[in-house]
Coordinates of N, CA and C and ligand atoms in Angstrom, one line a residue:
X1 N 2.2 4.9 -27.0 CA 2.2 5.2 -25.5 C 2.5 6.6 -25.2
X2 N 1.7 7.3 -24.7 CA 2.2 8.7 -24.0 C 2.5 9.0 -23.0
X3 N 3.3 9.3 -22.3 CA 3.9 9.4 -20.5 C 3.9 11.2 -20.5
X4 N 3.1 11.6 -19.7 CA 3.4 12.9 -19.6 C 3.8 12.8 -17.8
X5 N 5.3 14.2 -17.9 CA 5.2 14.5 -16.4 C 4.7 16.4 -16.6
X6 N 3.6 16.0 -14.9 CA 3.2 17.6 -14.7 C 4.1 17.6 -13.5
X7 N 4.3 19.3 -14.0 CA 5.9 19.8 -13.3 C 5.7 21.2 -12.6
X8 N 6.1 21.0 -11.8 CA 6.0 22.4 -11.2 C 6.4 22.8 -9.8
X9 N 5.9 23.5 -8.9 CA 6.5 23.9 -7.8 C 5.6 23.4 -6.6
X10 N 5.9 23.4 -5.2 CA 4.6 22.9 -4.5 C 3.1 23.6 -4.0
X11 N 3.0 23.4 -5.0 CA 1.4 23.4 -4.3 C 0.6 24.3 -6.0
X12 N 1.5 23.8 -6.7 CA 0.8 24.1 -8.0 C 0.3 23.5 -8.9
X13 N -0.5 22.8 -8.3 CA -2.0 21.9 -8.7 C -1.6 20.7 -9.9
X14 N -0.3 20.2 -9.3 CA -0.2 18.6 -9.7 C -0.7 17.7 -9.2
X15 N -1.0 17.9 -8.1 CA -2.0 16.8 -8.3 C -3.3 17.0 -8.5
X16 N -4.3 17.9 -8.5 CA -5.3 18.6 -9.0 C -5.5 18.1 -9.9
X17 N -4.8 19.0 -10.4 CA -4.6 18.2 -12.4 C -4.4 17.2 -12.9
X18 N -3.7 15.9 -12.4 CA -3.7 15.2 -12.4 C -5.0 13.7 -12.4
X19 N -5.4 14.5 -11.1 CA -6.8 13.7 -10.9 C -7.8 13.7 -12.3
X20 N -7.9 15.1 -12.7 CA -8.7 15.7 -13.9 C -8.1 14.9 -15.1
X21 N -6.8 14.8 -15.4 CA -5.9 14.9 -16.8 C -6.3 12.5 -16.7
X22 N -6.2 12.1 -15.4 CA -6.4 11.1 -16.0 C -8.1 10.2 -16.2
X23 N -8.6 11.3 -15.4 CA -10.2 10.5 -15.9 C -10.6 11.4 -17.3
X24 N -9.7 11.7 -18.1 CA -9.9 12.3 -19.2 C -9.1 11.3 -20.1
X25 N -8.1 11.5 -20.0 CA -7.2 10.1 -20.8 C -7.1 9.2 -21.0
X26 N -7.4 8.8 -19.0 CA -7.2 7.6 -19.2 C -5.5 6.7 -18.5
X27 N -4.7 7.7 -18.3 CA -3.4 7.4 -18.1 C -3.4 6.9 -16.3
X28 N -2.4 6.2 -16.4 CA -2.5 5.9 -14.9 C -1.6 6.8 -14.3
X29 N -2.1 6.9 -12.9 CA -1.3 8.2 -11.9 C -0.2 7.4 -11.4
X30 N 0.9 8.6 -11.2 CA 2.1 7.9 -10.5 C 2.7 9.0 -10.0
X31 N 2.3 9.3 -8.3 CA 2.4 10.8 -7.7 C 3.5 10.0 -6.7
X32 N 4.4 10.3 -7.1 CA 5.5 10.1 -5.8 C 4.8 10.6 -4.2
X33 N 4.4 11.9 -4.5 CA 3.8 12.0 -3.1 C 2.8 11.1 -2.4
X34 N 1.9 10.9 -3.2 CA 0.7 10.1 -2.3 C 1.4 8.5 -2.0
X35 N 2.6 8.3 -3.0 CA 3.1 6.7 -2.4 C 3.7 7.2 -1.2
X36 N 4.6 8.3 -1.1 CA 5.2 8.5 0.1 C 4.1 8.5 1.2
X37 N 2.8 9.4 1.3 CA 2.0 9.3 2.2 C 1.0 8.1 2.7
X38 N 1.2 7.3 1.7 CA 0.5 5.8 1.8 C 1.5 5.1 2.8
X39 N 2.5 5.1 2.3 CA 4.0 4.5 3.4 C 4.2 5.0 5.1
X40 N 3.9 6.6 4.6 CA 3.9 6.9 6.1 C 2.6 6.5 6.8
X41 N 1.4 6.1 6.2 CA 0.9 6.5 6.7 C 0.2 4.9 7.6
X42 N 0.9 4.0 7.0 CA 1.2 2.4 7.3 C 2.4 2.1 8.0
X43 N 2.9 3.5 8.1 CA 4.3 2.9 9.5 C 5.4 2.6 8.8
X44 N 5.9 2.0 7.8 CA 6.6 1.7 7.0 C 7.7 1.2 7.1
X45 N 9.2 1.0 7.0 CA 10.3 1.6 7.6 C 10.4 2.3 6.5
X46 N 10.3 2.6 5.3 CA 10.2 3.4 4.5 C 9.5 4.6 4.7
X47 N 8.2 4.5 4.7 CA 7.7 5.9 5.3 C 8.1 6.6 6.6
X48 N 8.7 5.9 7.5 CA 9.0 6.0 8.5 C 10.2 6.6 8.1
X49 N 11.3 6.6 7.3 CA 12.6 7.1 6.8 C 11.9 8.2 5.8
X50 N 11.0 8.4 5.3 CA 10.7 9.3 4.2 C 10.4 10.4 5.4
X51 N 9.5 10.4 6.2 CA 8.6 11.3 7.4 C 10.1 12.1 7.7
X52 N 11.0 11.6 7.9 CA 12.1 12.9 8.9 C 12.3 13.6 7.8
X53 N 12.1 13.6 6.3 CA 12.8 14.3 5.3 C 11.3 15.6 4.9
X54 N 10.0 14.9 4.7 CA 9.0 15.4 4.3 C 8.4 16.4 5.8
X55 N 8.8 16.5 6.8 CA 8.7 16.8 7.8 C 9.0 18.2 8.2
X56 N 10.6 18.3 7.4 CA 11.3 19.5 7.3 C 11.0 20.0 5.8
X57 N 10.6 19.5 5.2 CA 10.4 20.5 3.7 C 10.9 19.6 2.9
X58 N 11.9 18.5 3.3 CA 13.1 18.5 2.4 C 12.7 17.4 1.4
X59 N 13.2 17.1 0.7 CA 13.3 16.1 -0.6 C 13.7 14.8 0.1
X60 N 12.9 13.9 -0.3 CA 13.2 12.2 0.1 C 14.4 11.5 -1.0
X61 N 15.7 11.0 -0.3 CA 16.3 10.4 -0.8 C 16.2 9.9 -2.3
X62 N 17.0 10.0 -3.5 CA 16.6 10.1 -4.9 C 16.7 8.2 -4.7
X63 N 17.3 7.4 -4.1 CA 16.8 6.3 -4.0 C 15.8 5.5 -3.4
X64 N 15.3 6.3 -2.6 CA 14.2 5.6 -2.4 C 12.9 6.4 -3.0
X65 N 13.0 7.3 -3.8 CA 11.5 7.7 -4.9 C 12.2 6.4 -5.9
X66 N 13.4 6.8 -6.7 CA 13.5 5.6 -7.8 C 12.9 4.2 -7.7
X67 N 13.1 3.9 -6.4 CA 13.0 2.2 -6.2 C 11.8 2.3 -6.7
X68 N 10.5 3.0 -5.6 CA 9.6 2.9 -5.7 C 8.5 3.1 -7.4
X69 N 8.9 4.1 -8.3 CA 8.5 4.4 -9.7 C 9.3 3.1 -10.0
X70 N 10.4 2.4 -9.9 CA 10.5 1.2 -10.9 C 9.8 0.4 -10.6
X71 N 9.1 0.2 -9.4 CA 8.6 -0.8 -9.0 C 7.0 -0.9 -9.2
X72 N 6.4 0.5 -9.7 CA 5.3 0.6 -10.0 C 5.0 0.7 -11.6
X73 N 6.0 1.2 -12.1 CA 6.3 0.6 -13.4 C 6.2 -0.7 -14.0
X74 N 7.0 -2.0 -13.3 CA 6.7 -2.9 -13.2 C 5.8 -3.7 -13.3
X75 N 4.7 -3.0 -12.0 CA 3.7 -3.6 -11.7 C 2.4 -3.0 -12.7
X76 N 2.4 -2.2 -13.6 CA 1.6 -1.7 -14.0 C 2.1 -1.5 -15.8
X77 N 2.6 -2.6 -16.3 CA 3.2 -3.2 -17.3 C 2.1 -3.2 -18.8
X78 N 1.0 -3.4 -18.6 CA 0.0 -2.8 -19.4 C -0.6 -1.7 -19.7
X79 N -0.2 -0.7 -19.1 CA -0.8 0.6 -18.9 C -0.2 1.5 -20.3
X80 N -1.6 2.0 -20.7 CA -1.7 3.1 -22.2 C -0.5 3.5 -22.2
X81 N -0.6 4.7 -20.8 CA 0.3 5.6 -20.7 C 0.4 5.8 -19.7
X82 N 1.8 7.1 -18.9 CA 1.6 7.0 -17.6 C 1.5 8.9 -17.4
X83 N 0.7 9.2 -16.4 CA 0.9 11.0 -16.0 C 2.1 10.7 -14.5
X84 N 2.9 11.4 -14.6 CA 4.0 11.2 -13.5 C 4.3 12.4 -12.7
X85 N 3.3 12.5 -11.5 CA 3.1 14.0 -10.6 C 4.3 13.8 -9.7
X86 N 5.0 14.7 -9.6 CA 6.1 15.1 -8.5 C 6.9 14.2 -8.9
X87 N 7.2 13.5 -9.9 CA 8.4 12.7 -9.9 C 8.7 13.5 -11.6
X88 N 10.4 13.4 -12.5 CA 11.1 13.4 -11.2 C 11.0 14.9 -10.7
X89 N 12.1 14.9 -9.5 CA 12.1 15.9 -8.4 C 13.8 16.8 -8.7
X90 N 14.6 15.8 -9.2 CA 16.3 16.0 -9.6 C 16.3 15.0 -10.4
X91 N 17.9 16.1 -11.1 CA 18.3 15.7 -12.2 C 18.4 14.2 -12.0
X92 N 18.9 13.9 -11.3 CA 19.2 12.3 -10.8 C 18.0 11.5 -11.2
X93 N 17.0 11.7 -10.9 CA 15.8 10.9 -10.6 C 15.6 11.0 -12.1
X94 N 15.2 12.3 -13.1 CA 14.9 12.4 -14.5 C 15.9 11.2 -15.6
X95 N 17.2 11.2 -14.8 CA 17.8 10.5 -15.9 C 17.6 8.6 -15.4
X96 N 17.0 8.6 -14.2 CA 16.7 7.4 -13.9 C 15.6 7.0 -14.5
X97 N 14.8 7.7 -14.5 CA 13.3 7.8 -15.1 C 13.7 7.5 -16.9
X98 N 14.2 7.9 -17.6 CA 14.6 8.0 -18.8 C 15.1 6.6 -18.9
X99 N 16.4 6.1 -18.3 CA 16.4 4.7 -18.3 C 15.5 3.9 -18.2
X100 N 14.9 3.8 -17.3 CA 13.5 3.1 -16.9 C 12.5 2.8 -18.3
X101 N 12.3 4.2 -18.4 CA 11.1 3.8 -19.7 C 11.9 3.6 -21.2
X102 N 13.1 4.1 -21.1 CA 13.9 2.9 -22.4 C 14.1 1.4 -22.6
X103 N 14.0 1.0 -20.9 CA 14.0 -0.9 -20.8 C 12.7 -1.1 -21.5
X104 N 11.4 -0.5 -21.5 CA 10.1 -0.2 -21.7 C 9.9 0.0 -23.3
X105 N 11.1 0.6 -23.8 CA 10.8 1.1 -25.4 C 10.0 1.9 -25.5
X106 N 10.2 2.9 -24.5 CA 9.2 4.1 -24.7 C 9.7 5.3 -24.0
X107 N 9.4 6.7 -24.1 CA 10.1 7.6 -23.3 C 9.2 8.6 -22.9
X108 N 9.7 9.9 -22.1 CA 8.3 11.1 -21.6 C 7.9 11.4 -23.0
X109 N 6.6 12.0 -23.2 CA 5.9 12.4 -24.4 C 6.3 14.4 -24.4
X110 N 6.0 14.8 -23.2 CA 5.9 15.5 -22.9 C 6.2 16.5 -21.4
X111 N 7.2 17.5 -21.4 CA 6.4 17.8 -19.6 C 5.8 19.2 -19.3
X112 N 5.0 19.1 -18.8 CA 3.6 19.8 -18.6 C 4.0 21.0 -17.3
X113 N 4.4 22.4 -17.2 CA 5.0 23.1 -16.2 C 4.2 23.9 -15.7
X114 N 3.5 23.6 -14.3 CA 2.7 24.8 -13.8 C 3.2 25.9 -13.2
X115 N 3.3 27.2 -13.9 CA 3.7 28.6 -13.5 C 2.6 29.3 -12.5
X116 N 3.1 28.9 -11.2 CA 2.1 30.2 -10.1 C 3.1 31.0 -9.3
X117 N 2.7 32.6 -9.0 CA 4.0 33.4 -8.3 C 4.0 32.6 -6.8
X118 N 5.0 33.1 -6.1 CA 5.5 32.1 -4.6 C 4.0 32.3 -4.0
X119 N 3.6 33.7 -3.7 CA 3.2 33.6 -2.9 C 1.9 33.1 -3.1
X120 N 1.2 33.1 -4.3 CA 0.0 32.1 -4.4 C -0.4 30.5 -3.7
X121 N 1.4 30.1 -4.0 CA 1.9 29.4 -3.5 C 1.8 28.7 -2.6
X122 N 2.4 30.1 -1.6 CA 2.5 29.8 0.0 C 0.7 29.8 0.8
X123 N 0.0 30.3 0.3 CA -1.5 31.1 0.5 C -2.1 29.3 0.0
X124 N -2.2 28.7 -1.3 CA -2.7 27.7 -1.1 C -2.6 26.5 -0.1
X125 N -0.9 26.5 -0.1 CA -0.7 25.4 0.9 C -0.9 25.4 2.6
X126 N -0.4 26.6 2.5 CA -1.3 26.8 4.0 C -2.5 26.9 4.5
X127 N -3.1 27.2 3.1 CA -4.8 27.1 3.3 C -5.2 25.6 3.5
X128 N -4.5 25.0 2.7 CA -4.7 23.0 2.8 C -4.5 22.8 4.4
X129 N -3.5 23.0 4.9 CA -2.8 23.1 6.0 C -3.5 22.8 7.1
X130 N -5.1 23.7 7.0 CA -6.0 24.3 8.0 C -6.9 22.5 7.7
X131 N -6.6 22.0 6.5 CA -7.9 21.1 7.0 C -7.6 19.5 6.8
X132 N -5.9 19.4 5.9 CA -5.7 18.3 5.3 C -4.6 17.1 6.3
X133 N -4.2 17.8 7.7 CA -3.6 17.1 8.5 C -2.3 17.2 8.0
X134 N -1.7 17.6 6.9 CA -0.5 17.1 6.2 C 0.5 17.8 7.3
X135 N 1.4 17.7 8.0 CA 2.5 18.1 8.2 C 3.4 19.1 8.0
X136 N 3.2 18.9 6.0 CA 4.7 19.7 5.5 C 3.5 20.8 5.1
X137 N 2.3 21.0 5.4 CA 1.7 22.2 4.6 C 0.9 23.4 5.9
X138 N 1.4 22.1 7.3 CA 0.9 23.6 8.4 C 1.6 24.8 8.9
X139 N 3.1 24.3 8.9 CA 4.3 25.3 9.4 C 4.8 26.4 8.2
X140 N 4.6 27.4 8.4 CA 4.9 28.3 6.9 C 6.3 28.1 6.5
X141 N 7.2 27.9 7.5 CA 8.7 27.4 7.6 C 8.6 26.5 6.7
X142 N 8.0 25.7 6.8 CA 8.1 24.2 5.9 C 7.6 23.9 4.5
X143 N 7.1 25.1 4.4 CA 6.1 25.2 2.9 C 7.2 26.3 2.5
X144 N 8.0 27.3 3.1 CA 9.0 27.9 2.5 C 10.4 26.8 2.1
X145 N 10.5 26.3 2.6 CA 11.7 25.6 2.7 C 11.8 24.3 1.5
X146 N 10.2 23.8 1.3 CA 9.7 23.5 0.3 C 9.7 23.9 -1.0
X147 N 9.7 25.6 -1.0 CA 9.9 25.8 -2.0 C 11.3 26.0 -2.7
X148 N 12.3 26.3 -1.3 CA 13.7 26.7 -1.5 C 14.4 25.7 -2.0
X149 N 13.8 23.7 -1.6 CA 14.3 22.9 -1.9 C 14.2 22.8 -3.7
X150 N 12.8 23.6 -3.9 CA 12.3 23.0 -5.6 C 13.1 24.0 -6.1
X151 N 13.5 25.5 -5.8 CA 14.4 25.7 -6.6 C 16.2 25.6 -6.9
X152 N 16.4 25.0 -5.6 CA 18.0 24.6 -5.4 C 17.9 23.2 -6.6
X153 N 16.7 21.9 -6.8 CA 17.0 21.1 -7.2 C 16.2 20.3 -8.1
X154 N 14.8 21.2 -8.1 CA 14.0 20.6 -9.2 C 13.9 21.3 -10.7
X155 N 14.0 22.6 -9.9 CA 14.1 23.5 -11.5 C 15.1 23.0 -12.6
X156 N 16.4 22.4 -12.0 CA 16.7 22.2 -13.0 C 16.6 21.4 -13.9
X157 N 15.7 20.1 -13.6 CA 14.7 19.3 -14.4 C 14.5 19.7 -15.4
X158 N 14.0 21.4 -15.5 CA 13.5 21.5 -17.0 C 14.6 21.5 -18.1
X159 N 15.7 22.1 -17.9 CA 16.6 22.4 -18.5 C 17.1 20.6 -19.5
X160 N 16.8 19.8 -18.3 CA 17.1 18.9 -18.9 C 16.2 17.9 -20.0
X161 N 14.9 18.8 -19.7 CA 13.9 17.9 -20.7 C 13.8 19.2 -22.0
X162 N 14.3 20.3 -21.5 CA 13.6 21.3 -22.6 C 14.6 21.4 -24.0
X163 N 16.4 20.5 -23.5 CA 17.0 19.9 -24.0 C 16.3 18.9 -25.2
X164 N 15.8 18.2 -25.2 CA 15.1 17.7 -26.1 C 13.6 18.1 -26.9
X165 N 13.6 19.2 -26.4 CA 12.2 19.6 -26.7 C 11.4 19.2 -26.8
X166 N 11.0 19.6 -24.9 CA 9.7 18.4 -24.5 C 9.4 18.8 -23.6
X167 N 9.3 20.5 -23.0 CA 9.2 20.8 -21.9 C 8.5 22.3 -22.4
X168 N 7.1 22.4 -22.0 CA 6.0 23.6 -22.0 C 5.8 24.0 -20.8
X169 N 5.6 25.3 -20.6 CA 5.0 25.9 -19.5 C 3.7 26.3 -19.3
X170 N 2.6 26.3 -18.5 CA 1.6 26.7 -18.9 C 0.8 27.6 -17.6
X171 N 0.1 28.1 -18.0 CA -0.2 29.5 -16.5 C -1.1 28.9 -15.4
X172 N -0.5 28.4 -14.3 CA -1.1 27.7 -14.0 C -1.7 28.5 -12.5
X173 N -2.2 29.8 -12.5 CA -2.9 30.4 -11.2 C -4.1 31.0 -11.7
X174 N -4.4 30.3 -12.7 CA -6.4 30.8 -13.2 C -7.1 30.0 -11.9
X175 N -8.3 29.6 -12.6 CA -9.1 28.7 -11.8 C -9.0 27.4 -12.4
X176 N -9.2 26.3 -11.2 CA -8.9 24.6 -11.7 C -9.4 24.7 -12.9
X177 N -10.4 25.2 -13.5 CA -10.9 24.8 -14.8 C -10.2 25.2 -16.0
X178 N -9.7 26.8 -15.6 CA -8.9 27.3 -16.7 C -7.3 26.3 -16.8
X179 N -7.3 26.4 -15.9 CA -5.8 25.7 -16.1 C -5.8 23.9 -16.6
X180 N -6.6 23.5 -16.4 CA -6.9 22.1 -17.1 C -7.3 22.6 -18.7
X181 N -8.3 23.8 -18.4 CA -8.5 24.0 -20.4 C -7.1 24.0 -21.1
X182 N -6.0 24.3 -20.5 CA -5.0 25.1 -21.0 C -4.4 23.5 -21.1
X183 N -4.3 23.0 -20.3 CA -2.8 21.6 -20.5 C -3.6 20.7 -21.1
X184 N -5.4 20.5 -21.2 CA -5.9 19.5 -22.3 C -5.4 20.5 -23.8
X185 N -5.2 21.3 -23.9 CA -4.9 22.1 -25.3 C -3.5 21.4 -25.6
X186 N -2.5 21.5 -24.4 CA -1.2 20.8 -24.6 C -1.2 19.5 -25.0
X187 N -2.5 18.6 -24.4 CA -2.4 17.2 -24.6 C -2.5 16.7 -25.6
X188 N -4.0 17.7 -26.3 CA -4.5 17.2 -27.4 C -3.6 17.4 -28.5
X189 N -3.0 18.6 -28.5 CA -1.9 18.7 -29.8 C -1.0 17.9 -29.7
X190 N -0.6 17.2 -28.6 CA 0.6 15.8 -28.7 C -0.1 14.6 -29.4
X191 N -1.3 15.0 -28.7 CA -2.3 13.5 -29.4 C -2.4 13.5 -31.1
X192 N -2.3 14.3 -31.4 CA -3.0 15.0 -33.2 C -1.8 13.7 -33.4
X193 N -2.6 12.5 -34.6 CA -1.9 11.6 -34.9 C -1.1 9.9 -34.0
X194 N -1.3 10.5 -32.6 CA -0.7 9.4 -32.3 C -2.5 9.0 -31.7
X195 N -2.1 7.2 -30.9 CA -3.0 6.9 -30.5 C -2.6 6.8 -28.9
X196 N -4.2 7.1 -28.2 CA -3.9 7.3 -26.5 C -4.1 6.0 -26.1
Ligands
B4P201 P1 3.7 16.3 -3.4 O1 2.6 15.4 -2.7 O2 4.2 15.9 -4.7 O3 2.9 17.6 -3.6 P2 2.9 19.1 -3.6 O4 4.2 19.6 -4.1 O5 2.5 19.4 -2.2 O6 1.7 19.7 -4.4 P3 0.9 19.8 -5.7 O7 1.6 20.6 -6.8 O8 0.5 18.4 -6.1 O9 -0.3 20.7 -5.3 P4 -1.9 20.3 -5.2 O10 -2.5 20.0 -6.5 O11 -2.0 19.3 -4.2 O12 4.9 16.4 -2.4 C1 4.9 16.4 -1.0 C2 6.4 16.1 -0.5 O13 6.7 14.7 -0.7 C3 7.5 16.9 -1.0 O14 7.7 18.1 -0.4 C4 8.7 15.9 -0.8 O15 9.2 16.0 0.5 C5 8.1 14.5 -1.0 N1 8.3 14.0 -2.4 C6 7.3 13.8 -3.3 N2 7.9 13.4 -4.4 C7 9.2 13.4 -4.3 C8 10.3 13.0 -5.2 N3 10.1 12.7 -6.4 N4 11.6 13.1 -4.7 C9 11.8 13.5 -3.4 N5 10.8 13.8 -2.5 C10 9.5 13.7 -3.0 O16 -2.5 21.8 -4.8 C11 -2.1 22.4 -3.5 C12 -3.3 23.2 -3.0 O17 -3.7 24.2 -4.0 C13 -4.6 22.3 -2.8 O18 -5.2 22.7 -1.6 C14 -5.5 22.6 -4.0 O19 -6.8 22.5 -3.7 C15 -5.1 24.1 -4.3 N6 -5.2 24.4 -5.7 C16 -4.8 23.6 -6.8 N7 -5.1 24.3 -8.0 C17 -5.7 25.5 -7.6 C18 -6.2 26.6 -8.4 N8 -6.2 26.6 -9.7 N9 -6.7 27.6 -7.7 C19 -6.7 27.6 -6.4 N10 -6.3 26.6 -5.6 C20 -5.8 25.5 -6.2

């Protein structure tokens, strides 16, 4: 089984890549974001509690992303492998996630880190901004604050996977294509030997 998480900052083409990395593999998606936006976007009381957090930039409760990854874990019990966009987000959530896929007898394979400078950053998401309706990508306030959140609490994610030696970085402000050439180069050398 292979579980890869793509890791990086907002708006540097996890989910992009994602899209790409699983009609290639074959792995099933598990984007904490688009569950949160499915929830809000059904009213929820969940989405409805997620909205005041994603609203301001800020990070949704490390209990209610967990519930929901266990719960799609669960339900998706046959699956090869899994790609895990935006999750985790904190250290909290990474060592939940670790539990999780040891009940499973399996762990991350790999995590996959998209490097783009801020302001490429700030320039994509607000460009989305202009056509995608999203909320946290119209107000520049809120796509900064986004970012301020991922470095006060996601960055340090890596530290904790690179601990095990399982954590690559890769350049991730070419074009979609270059940057998919670059992380299928990451995939395939995890693959050399195992089966997908
Ligand atoms: P997410 O939905 O995870 O997404 P993201 O950070 O906005 O962006 P991503 O990196 O996926 O960028 P994308 O490919 O779309 O998070 C939204 C919010 O949900 C968070 O702020 C948080 O509040 C909440 N949340 C989610 N998960 C959580 C968790 N685990 N814990 C707590 N809270 C959580 O690309 C962005 C734009 O760039 C697109 O327009 C794309 O077309 C463009 N682009 C991509 N690649 C490009 C390239 N190579 N060149 C030019 N443009 C490119």
């Amino acid at each position: 089984m292979v579980n890869l998480i793509l890791f990086g900052p907002p708006g540097s083409g996890k989910g992009t890549q994602s899209t790409k990395i699983i009609e290639k593999y074959g792995l099933l998606h598990l984007s904490t974001g688009d569950l949160l936006r499915f929830e809000m976007a059904a009213k929820t009381p969940l989405g409805q509690e997620a909205r005041k957090f994603i609203d301001q930039g800020l990070l949704v409760p490390d209990e209610v992303v967990i519930g929901m990854i266990s719960s799609k874990l669960d339900a998706n019990a046959e699956a090869r492998g899994f790609i895990f966009d935006g999750f985790p987000r904190t250290t909290a959530q990474a060592e939940a996630l670790d539990k999780l896929l040891a009940l499973k007898k399996t762990s991350i394979s790999i995590v996959l880190a998209l490097e783009v400078p801020e302001d490429e950053l700030i320039r994509r998401l607000l460009n989305r901004g202009l056509t995608s309706g999203r909320s946290d990508d119209a107000d520049e306030k809120v796509v900064k604050a986004r970012i301020v959140e991922y470095h006060s609490k996601t960055a340090p994610v890596a530290d904790h996977y690179a601990r095990f030696g399982k954590f690559r970085t890769v350049k991730g402000n070419g074009t979609e294509a270059e940057v998919f050439d670059l992380l299928c180069r990451e995939i395939d050398n995890l693959l050399v030997g195992e089966e997908v």
